[in-house]
Coordinates of C-alpha atoms in Angstrom, one line a residue:
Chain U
X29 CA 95.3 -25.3 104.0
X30 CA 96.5 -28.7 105.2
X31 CA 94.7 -29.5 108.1
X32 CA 97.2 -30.6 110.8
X33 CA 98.8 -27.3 111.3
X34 CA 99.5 -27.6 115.2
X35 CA 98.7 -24.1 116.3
X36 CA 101.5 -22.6 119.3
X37 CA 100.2 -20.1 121.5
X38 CA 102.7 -17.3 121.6
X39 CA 104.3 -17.0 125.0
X40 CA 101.6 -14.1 127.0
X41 CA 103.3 -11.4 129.0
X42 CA 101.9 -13.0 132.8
X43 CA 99.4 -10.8 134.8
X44 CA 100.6 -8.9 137.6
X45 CA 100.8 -9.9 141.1
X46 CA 100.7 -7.1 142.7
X47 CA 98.0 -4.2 141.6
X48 CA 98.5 -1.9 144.5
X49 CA 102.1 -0.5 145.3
X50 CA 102.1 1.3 147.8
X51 CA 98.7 2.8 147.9
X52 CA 98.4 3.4 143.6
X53 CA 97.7 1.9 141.2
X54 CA 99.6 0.2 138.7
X55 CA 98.4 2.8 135.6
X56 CA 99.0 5.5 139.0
X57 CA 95.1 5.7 139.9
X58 CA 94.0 6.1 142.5
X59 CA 91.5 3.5 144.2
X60 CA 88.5 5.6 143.8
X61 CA 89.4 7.2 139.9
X62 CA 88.1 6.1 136.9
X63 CA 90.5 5.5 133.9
X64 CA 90.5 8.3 131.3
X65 CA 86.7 8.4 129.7
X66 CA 86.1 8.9 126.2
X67 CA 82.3 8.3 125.0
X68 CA 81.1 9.7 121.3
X69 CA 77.5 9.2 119.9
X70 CA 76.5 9.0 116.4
X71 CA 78.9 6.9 115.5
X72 CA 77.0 4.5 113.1
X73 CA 75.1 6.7 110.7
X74 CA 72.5 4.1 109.4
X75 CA 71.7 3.2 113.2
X76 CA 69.0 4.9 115.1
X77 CA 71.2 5.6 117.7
X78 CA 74.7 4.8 118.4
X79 CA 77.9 5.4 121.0
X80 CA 81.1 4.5 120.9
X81 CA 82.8 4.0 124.4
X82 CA 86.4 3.8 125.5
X83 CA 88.1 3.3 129.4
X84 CA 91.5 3.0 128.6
X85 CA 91.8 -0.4 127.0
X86 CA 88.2 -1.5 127.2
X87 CA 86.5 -0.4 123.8
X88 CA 83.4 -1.2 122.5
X89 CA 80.2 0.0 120.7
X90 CA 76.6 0.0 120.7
X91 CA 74.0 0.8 117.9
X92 CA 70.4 1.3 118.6
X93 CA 68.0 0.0 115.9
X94 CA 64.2 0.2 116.0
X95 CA 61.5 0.5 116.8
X96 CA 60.7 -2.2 114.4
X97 CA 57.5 -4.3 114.6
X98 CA 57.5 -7.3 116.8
X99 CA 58.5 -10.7 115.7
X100 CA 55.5 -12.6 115.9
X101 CA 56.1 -15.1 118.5
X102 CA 56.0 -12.3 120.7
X103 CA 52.7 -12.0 121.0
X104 CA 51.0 -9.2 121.6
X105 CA 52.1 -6.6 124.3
X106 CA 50.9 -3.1 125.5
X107 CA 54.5 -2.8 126.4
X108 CA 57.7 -2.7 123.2
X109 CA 60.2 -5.3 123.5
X110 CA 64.4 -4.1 124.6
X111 CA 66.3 -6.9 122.5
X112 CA 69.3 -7.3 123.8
X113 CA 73.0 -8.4 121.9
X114 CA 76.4 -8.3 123.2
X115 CA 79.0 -9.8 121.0
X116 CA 82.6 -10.0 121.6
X117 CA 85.0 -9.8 119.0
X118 CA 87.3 -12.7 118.0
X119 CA 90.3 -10.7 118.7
X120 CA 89.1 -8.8 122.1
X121 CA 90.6 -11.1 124.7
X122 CA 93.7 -12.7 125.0
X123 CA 93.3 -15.8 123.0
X124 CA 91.3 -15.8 119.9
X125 CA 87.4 -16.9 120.2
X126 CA 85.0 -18.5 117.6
X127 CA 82.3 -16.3 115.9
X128 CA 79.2 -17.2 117.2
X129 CA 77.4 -16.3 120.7
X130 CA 78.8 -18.0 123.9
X131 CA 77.6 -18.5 127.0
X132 CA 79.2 -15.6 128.5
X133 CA 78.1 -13.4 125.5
X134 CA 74.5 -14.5 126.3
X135 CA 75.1 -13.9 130.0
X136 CA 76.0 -10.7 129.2
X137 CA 73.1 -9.9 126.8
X138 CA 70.6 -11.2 129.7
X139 CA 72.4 -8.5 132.5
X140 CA 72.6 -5.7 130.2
X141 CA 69.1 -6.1 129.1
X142 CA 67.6 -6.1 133.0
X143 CA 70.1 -3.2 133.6
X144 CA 68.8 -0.9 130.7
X145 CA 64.8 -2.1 130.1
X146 CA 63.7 -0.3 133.9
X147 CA 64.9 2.9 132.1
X148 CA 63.0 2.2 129.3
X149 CA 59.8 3.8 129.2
X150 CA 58.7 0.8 127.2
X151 CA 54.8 1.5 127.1
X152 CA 56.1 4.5 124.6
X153 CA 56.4 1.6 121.6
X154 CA 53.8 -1.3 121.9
X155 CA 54.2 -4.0 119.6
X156 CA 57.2 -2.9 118.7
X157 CA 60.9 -3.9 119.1
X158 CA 64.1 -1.7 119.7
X159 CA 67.3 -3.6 119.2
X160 CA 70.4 -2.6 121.7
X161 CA 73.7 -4.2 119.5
X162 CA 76.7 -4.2 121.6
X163 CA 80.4 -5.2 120.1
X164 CA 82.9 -5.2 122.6
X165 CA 86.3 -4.5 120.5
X166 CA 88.8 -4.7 123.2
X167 CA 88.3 -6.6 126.7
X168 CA 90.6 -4.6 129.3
X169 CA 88.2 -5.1 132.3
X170 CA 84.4 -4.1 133.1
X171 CA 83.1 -4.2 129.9
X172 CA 79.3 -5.1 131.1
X173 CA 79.3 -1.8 132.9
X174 CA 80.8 0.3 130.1
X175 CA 78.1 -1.4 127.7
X176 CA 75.6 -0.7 130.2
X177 CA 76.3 2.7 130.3
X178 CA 76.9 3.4 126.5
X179 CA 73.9 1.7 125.5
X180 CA 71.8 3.9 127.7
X181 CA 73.4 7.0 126.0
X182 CA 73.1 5.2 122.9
X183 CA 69.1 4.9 123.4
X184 CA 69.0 8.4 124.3
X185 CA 70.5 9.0 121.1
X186 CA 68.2 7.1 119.1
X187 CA 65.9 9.2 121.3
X188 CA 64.1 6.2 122.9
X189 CA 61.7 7.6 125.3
X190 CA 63.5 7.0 128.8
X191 CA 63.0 7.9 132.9
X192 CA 66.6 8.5 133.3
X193 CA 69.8 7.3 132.2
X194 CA 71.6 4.4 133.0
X195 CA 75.5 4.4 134.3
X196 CA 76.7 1.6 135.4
X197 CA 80.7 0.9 137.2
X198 CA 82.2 -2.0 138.9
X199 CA 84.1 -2.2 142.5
X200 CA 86.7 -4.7 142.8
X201 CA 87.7 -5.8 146.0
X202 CA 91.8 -6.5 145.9
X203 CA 93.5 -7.4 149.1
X204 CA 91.2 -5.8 151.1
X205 CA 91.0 -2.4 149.4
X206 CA 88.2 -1.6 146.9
X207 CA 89.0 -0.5 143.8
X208 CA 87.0 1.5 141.5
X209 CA 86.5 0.8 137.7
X210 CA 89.4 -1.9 137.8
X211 CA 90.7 -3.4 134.8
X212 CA 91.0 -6.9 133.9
X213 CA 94.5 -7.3 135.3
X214 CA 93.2 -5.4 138.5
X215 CA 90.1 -7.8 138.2
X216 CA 92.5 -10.9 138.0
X217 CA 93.2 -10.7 141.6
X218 CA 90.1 -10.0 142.7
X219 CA 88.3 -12.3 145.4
X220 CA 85.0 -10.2 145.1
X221 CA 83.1 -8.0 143.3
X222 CA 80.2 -5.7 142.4
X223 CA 78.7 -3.9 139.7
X224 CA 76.3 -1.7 140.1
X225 CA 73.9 0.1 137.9
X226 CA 71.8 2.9 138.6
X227 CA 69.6 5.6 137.3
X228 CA 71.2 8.5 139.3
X229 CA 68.8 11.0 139.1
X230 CA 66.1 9.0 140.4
X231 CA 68.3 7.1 142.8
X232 CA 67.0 3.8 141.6
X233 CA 69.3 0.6 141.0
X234 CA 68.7 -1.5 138.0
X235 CA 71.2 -4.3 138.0
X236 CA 73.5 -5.5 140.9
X237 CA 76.2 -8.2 140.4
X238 CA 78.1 -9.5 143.2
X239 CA 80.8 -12.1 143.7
X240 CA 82.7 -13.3 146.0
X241 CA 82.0 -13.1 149.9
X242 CA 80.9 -10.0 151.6
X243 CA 80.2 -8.8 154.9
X244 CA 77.0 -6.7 155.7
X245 CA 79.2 -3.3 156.4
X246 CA 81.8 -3.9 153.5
X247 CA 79.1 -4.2 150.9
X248 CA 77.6 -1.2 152.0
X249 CA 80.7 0.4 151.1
X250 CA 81.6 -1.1 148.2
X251 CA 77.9 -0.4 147.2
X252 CA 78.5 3.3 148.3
X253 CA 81.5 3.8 146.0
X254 CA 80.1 2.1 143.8
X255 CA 77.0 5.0 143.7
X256 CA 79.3 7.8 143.5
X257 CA 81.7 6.3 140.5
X258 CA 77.7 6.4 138.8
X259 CA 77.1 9.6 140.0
X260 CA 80.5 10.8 138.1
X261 CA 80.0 9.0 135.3
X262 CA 76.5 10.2 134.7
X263 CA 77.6 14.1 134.2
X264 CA 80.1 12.6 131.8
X265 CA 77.1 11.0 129.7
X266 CA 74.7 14.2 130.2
X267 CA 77.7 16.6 128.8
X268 CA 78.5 14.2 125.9
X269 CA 74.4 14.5 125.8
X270 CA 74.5 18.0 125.8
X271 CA 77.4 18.6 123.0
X272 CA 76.2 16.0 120.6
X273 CA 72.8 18.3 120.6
X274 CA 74.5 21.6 120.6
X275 CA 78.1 21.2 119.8
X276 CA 80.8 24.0 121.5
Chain Z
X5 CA 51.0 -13.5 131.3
X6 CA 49.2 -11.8 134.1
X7 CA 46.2 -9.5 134.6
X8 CA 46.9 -5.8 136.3
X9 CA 43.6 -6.3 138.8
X10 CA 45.6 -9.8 139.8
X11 CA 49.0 -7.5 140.5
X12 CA 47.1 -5.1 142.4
X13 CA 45.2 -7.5 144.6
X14 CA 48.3 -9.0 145.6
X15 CA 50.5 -6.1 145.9
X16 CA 47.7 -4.8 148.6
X17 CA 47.6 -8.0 149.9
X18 CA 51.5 -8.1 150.6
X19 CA 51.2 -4.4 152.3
X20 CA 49.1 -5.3 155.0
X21 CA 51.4 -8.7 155.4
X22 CA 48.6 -10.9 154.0
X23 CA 49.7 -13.5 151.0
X24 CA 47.3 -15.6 148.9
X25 CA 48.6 -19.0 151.2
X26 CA 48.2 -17.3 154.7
X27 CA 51.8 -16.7 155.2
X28 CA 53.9 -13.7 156.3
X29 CA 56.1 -11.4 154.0
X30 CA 58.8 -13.6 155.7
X31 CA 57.6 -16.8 155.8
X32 CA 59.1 -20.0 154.3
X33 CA 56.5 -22.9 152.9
X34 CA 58.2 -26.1 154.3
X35 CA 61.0 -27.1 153.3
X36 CA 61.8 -31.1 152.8
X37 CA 65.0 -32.9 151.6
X38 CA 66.4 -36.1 151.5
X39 CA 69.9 -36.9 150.3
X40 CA 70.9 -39.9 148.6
X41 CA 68.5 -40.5 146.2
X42 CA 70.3 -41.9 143.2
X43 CA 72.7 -44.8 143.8
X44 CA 74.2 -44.1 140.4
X45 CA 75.3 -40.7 141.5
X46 CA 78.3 -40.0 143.5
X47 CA 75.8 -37.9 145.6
X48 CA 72.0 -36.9 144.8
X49 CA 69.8 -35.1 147.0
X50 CA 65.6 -34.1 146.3
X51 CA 63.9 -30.8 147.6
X52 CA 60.8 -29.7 148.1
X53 CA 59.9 -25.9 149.2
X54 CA 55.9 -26.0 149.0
X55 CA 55.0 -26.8 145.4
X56 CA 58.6 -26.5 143.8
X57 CA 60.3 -29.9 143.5
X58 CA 63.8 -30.1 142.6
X59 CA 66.5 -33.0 142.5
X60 CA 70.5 -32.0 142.3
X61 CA 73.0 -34.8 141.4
X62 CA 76.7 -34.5 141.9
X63 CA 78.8 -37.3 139.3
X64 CA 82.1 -37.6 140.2
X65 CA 84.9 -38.1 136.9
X66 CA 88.5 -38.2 136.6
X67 CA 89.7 -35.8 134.0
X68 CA 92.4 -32.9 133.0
X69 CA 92.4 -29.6 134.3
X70 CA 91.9 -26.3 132.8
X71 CA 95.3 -24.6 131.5
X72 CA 94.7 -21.4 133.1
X73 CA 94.0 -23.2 136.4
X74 CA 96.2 -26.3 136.8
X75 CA 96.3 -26.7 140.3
X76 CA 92.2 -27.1 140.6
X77 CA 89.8 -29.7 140.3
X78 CA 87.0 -28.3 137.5
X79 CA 83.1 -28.0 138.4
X80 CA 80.1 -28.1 135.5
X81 CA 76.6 -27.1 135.9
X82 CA 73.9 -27.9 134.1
X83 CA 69.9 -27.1 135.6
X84 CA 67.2 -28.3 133.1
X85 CA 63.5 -28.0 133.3
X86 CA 61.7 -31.1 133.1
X87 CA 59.7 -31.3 130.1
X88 CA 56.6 -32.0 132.2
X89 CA 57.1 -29.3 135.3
X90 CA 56.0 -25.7 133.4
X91 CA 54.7 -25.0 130.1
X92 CA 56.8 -21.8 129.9
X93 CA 59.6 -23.6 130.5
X94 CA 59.4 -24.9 126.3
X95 CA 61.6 -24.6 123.4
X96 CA 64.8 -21.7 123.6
X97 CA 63.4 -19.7 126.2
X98 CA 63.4 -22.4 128.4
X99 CA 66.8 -22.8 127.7
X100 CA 67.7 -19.5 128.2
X101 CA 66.3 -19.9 131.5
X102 CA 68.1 -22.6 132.7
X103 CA 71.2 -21.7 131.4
X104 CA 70.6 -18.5 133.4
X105 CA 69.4 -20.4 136.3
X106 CA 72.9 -22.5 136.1
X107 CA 75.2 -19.4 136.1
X108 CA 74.0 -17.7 138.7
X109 CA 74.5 -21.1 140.9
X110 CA 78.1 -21.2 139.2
X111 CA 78.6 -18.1 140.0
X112 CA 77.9 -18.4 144.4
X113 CA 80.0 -21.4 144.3
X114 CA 82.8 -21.0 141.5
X115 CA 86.1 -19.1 143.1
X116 CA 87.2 -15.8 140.5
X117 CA 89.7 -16.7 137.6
X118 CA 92.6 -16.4 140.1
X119 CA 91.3 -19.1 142.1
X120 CA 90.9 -16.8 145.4
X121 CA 87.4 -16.6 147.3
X122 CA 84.6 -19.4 146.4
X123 CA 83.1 -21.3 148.4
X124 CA 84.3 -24.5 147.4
X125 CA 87.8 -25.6 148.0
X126 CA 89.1 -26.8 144.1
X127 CA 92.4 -27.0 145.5
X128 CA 91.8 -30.3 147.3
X129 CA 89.9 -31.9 144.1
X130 CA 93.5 -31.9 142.0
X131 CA 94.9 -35.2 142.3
X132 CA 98.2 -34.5 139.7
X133 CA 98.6 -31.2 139.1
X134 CA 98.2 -29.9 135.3
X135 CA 97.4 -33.8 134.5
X136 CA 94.9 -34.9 136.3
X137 CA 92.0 -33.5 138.7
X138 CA 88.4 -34.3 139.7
X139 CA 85.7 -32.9 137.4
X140 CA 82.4 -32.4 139.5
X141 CA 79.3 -32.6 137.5
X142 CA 76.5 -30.6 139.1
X143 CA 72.9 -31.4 137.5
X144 CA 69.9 -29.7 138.7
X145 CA 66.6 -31.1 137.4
X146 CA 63.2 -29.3 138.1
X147 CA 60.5 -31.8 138.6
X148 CA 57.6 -29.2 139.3
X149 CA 58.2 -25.2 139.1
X150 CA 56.1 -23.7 141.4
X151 CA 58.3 -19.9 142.2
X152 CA 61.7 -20.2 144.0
X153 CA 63.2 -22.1 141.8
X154 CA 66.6 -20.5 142.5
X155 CA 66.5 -21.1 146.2
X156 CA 64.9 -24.8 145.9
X157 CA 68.2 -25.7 143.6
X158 CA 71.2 -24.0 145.8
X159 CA 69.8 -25.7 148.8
X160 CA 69.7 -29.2 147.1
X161 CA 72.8 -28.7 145.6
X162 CA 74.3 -27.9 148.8
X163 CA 72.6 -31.6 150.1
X164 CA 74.1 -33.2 146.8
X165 CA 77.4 -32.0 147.0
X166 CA 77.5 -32.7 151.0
X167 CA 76.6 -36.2 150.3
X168 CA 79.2 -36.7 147.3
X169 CA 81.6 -39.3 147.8
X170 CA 84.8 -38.9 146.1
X171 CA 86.9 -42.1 146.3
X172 CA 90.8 -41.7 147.4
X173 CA 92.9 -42.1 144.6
X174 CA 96.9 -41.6 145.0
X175 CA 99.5 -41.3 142.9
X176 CA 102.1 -43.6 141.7
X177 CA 105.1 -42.7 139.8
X178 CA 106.0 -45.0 137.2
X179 CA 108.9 -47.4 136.9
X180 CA 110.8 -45.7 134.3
X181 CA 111.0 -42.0 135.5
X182 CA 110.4 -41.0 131.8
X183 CA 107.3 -42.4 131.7
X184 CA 103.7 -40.5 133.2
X185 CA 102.8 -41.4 136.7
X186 CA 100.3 -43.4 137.1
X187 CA 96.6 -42.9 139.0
X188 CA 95.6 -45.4 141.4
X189 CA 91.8 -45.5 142.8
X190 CA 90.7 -47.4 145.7
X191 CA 88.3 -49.9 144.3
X192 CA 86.4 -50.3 148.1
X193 CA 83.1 -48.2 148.2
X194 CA 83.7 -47.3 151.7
X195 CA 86.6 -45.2 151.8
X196 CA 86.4 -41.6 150.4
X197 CA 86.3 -38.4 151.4
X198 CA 83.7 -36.0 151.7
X199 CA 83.7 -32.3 150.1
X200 CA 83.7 -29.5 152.9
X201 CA 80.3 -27.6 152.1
X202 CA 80.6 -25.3 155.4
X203 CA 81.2 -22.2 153.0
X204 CA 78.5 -22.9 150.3
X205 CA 75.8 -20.3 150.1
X206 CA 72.4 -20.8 150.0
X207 CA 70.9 -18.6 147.3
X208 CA 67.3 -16.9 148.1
X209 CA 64.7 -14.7 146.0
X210 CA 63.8 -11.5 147.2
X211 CA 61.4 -9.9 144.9
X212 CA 59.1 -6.7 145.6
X213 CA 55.5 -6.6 145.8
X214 CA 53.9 -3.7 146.0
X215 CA 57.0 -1.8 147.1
X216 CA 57.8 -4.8 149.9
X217 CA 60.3 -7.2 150.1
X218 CA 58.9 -10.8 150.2
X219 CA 60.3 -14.1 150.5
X220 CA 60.2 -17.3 148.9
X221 CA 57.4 -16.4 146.1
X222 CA 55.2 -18.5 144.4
X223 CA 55.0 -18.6 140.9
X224 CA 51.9 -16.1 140.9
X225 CA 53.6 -14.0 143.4
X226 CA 56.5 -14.1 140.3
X227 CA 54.4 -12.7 138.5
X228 CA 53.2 -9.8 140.2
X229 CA 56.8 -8.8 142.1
X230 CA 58.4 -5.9 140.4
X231 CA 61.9 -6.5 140.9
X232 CA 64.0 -9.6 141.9
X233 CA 66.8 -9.8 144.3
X234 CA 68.7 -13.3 144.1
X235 CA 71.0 -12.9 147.3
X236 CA 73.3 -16.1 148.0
X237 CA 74.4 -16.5 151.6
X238 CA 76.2 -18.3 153.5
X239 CA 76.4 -20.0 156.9
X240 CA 78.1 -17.2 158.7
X241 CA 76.0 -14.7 157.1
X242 CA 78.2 -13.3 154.5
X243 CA 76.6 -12.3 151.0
X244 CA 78.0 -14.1 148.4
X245 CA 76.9 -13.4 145.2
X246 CA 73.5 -11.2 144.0
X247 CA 72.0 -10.7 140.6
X248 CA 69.3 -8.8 140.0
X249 CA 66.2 -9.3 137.8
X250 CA 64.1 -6.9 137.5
X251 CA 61.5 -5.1 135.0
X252 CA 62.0 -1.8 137.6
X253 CA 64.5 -0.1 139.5
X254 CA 65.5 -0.4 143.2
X255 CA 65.9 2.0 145.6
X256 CA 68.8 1.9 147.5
X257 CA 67.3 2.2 151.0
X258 CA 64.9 -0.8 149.9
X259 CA 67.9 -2.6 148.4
X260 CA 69.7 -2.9 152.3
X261 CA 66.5 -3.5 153.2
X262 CA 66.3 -6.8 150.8
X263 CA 69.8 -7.7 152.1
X264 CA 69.2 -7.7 155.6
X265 CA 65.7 -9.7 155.4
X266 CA 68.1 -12.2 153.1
X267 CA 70.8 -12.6 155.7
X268 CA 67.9 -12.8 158.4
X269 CA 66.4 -15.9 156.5
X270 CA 69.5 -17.8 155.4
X271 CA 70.2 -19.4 158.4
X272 CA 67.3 -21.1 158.8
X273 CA 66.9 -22.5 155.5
X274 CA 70.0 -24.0 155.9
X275 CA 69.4 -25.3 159.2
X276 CA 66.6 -27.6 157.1
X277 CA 69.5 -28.8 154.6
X278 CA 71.9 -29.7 157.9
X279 CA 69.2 -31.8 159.3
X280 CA 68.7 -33.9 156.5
X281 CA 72.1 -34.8 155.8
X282 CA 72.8 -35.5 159.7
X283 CA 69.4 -38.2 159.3
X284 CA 71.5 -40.0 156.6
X285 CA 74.4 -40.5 158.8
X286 CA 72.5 -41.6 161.6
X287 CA 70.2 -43.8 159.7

């Protein structure tokens, strides 16, 4: 291929303005609803465990592999190792990315390992290593949270020894009115937001990410939606649980 | 690595509001800063918070904006260990540690894609818009790592960036309208103009020992907190950014509890950064 091929972006439908008309949303949401869920585990036969996760237009999967013995330059631990990958595809944003990890790939990886590893029971496999492989296919907004939450079904899959599961949403905050679950147009126009992870049953938080600036009492709020839109999501996890053990 | 008699020893120390260097659960070690430390730096500041020693340079550069943000001035952070400060601080992992330790500064300062919120104005730093815009280079440097790494390096970059000068430069259409207009920079050292840094957070560590919330750890107090809490705030108060590291989960209660202690400390902390830069004027 000769190499001076000058590559011409096509011309990208422009983002949105205006996410809220008159009080819905602009896929007719409501602030505090999640877009339609559809999670499915067992996806990836040779995997130990696997999910694959959709909301709407963000898609993405997660295979669980392990326990496997420790690399060595681990050392040795009493507690097993949670190793940590998320990789976004070349096509899964708007304009086409290199192969190869990125910063905000390895940012990723570092957030969706401290939100998963505290439901870990990781003192059930010392010395050893269980591997949490996460490919987002298609970006379409809060992808960390939907990888959060599949990979935590995904371990239970692989039947990981854990305290609880892990469901994880995001809050934007869009002219003033927060918005559950938002997608990446919605998270365009942001000017703050938070995700929040959670083990619901044992009402423990596991990862908290906030931008943007917040007063004490609109946190609070944003933090309180943010709880219930876990609490939901979590008896969507334990029934996808429940049939993938005993189907209908 | 740590032994479990060490964690217990100063998890019951922490309960009854005892730590290992006779402070309080809310205490600050002294804070010291000076600004203006590098000539060759557009603005430079040095920190210390007990043992932790950390130095911030800002570098000032003319160069082209970002496509999806044309009408903003670009910012870049870097934070590296110094090879000498820790020995954990080696190899990948340290860089994995400083790049994590540079995003989560990024990410208290840096307005969302849209350009809305942040707490620095980027607006201001575009001198031709879609051409031409000033690229701020923010470089932390950690001399000596002794816990609070986090909070020594917002602080310091805060003093950096307050003591940036950015010289005025103007623009000047070319002769022939066809032509691109030119960029003019005032070549005397003593005009330029200063970045507002009213709005910039200061970021602190909460972790929790023993089940309490604790300020400004040491790094043996690192070692034995179960969770993290890195809570930026800013001047008026407002949270404005948190991550969370932790090996453990939070309760929420605890959580507000973390928050309010943060926004309870932040003031003064930045009260230390204020006075240092207001010495250098006067001096």
């Amino acid at each position: 291929m000769p190499k001076d091929v000058v590559s011409v972006p096509l011309p990208r439908k422009p983002r949105p303005t205006n996410v809220i008309v008159n009080g819905t949303r602009l896929d007719g949401r409501g602030p505090e609803e999640f877009r339609p869920i559809f999670l499915s585990t067992g996806v990836i036969p040779q995997a130990s465990g696997s999910v694959y996760a959709e909301l709407d237009k963000t898609k993405l999967m997660v295979g669980i592999y392990g326990p496997r013995p420790s690399d060595r330059w681990h050392g040795f631990s009493e507690e097993g190792h949670l190793d940590c990958d998320v990789k976004m595809a070349p096509f899964s944003g708007g304009q086409r990315t290199k192969w190869g990890q990125s910063p905000e790939e390895r940012e990723m990886a570092g957030l969706l390992g401290v939100a998963v590893e505290a439901g870990v029971q990781r003192s059930a496999f010392p010395k050893a290593t269980v591997d949490v492989q996460c490919l987002v296919l298609e970006a379409g907004g809060g992808e960390l949270a939907v990888a959060v939450a599949a990979a935590s079904l995904a371990l239970a899959d692989a039947a990981i020894p854990m305290r609880d599961l892990i469901t994880s949403c995001t809050v934007s905050r869009v002219d003033n009115q927060l918005l559950l679950d938002a997608t990446s147009d919605e998270a365009f126009q942001e000017d703050g937001s938070v995700l929040l992870a959670m083990m619901p049953s044992l009402n423990q938080v596991t990862q908290l990410l906030v931008k943007g600036a917040w007063s004490g009492g609109e946190l609070d709020e944003a933090i309180q939606l943010g709880m219930t839109g876990c609490a939901e999501m979590d008896g969507i996890c334990r029934q996808v649980l429940q049939e993938a053990i005993a189907p209908p | 690595m740590i032994s479990r008699y060490e964690r217990l020893y100063t998890a019951e120390g922490a309960k009854q509001g005892l730590r290992a260097d006779g402070r309080n659960c809310d205490t600050f070690r002294p804070v010291s800063c000076s600004t203006g430390v590098f000539e060759q730096c557009s603005g430079s500041a040095r920190l210390r918070i007990g043992g932790t020693h950390v130095v911030a340079t800002v570098k000032v550069e003319l160069g082209a904006p970002t496509p999806a943000t044309p009408q903003y001035g670009r910012l870049s952070f870097a934070v590296d260990y110094s090879p000498c400060s820790a020995a954990t601080a080696q190899g990948r992992r340290g860089e994995d540690q400083s790049s994590e330790l540079a995003r989560a500064l990024e990410q208290s300062i840096r307005p969302s894609q849209s350009g809305k919120g942040g707490a620095l104005d980027l607006q201001s730093l575009c001198v031709l818009p879609g051409k031409t815009c000033w690229v701020l280079h923010v470089d932390g440097l950690i001399l000596n790592a002794d816990g609070s790494v986090l909070d020594a390096l917002s602080l310091a970059i805060k003093a950096a960036l307050g003591d940036t000068s950015i010289p005025l430069a103007s623009v000047v259409a070319a002769e022939d309208p066809a032509d691109q207009p030119e960029i003019d920079i005032d070549p005397d050292p003593s005009k330029y103009t200063r970045l507002d840094i009213q709005r910039i957070p200061v970021t602190l560590s909460i972790g929790l020992i023993g089940g309490l919330p604790v300020v400004d750890l040491t790094e043996h107090e690192e070692l034995c907190a179960d969770s993290m809490l890195h809570v930026s705030v800013n001047e008026r108060g407002r949270i404005c950014g948190i991550t969370q590291r932790a090996t453990s989960g939070i309760n929420p209660a605890t959580l507000q509890e973390m928050l309010a202690m943060a926004q309870r400390a932040a003031p003064k902390l930045l009260q230390s950064v204020q006075r240092a830069s207001s010495q250098m004027e006067t001096a």
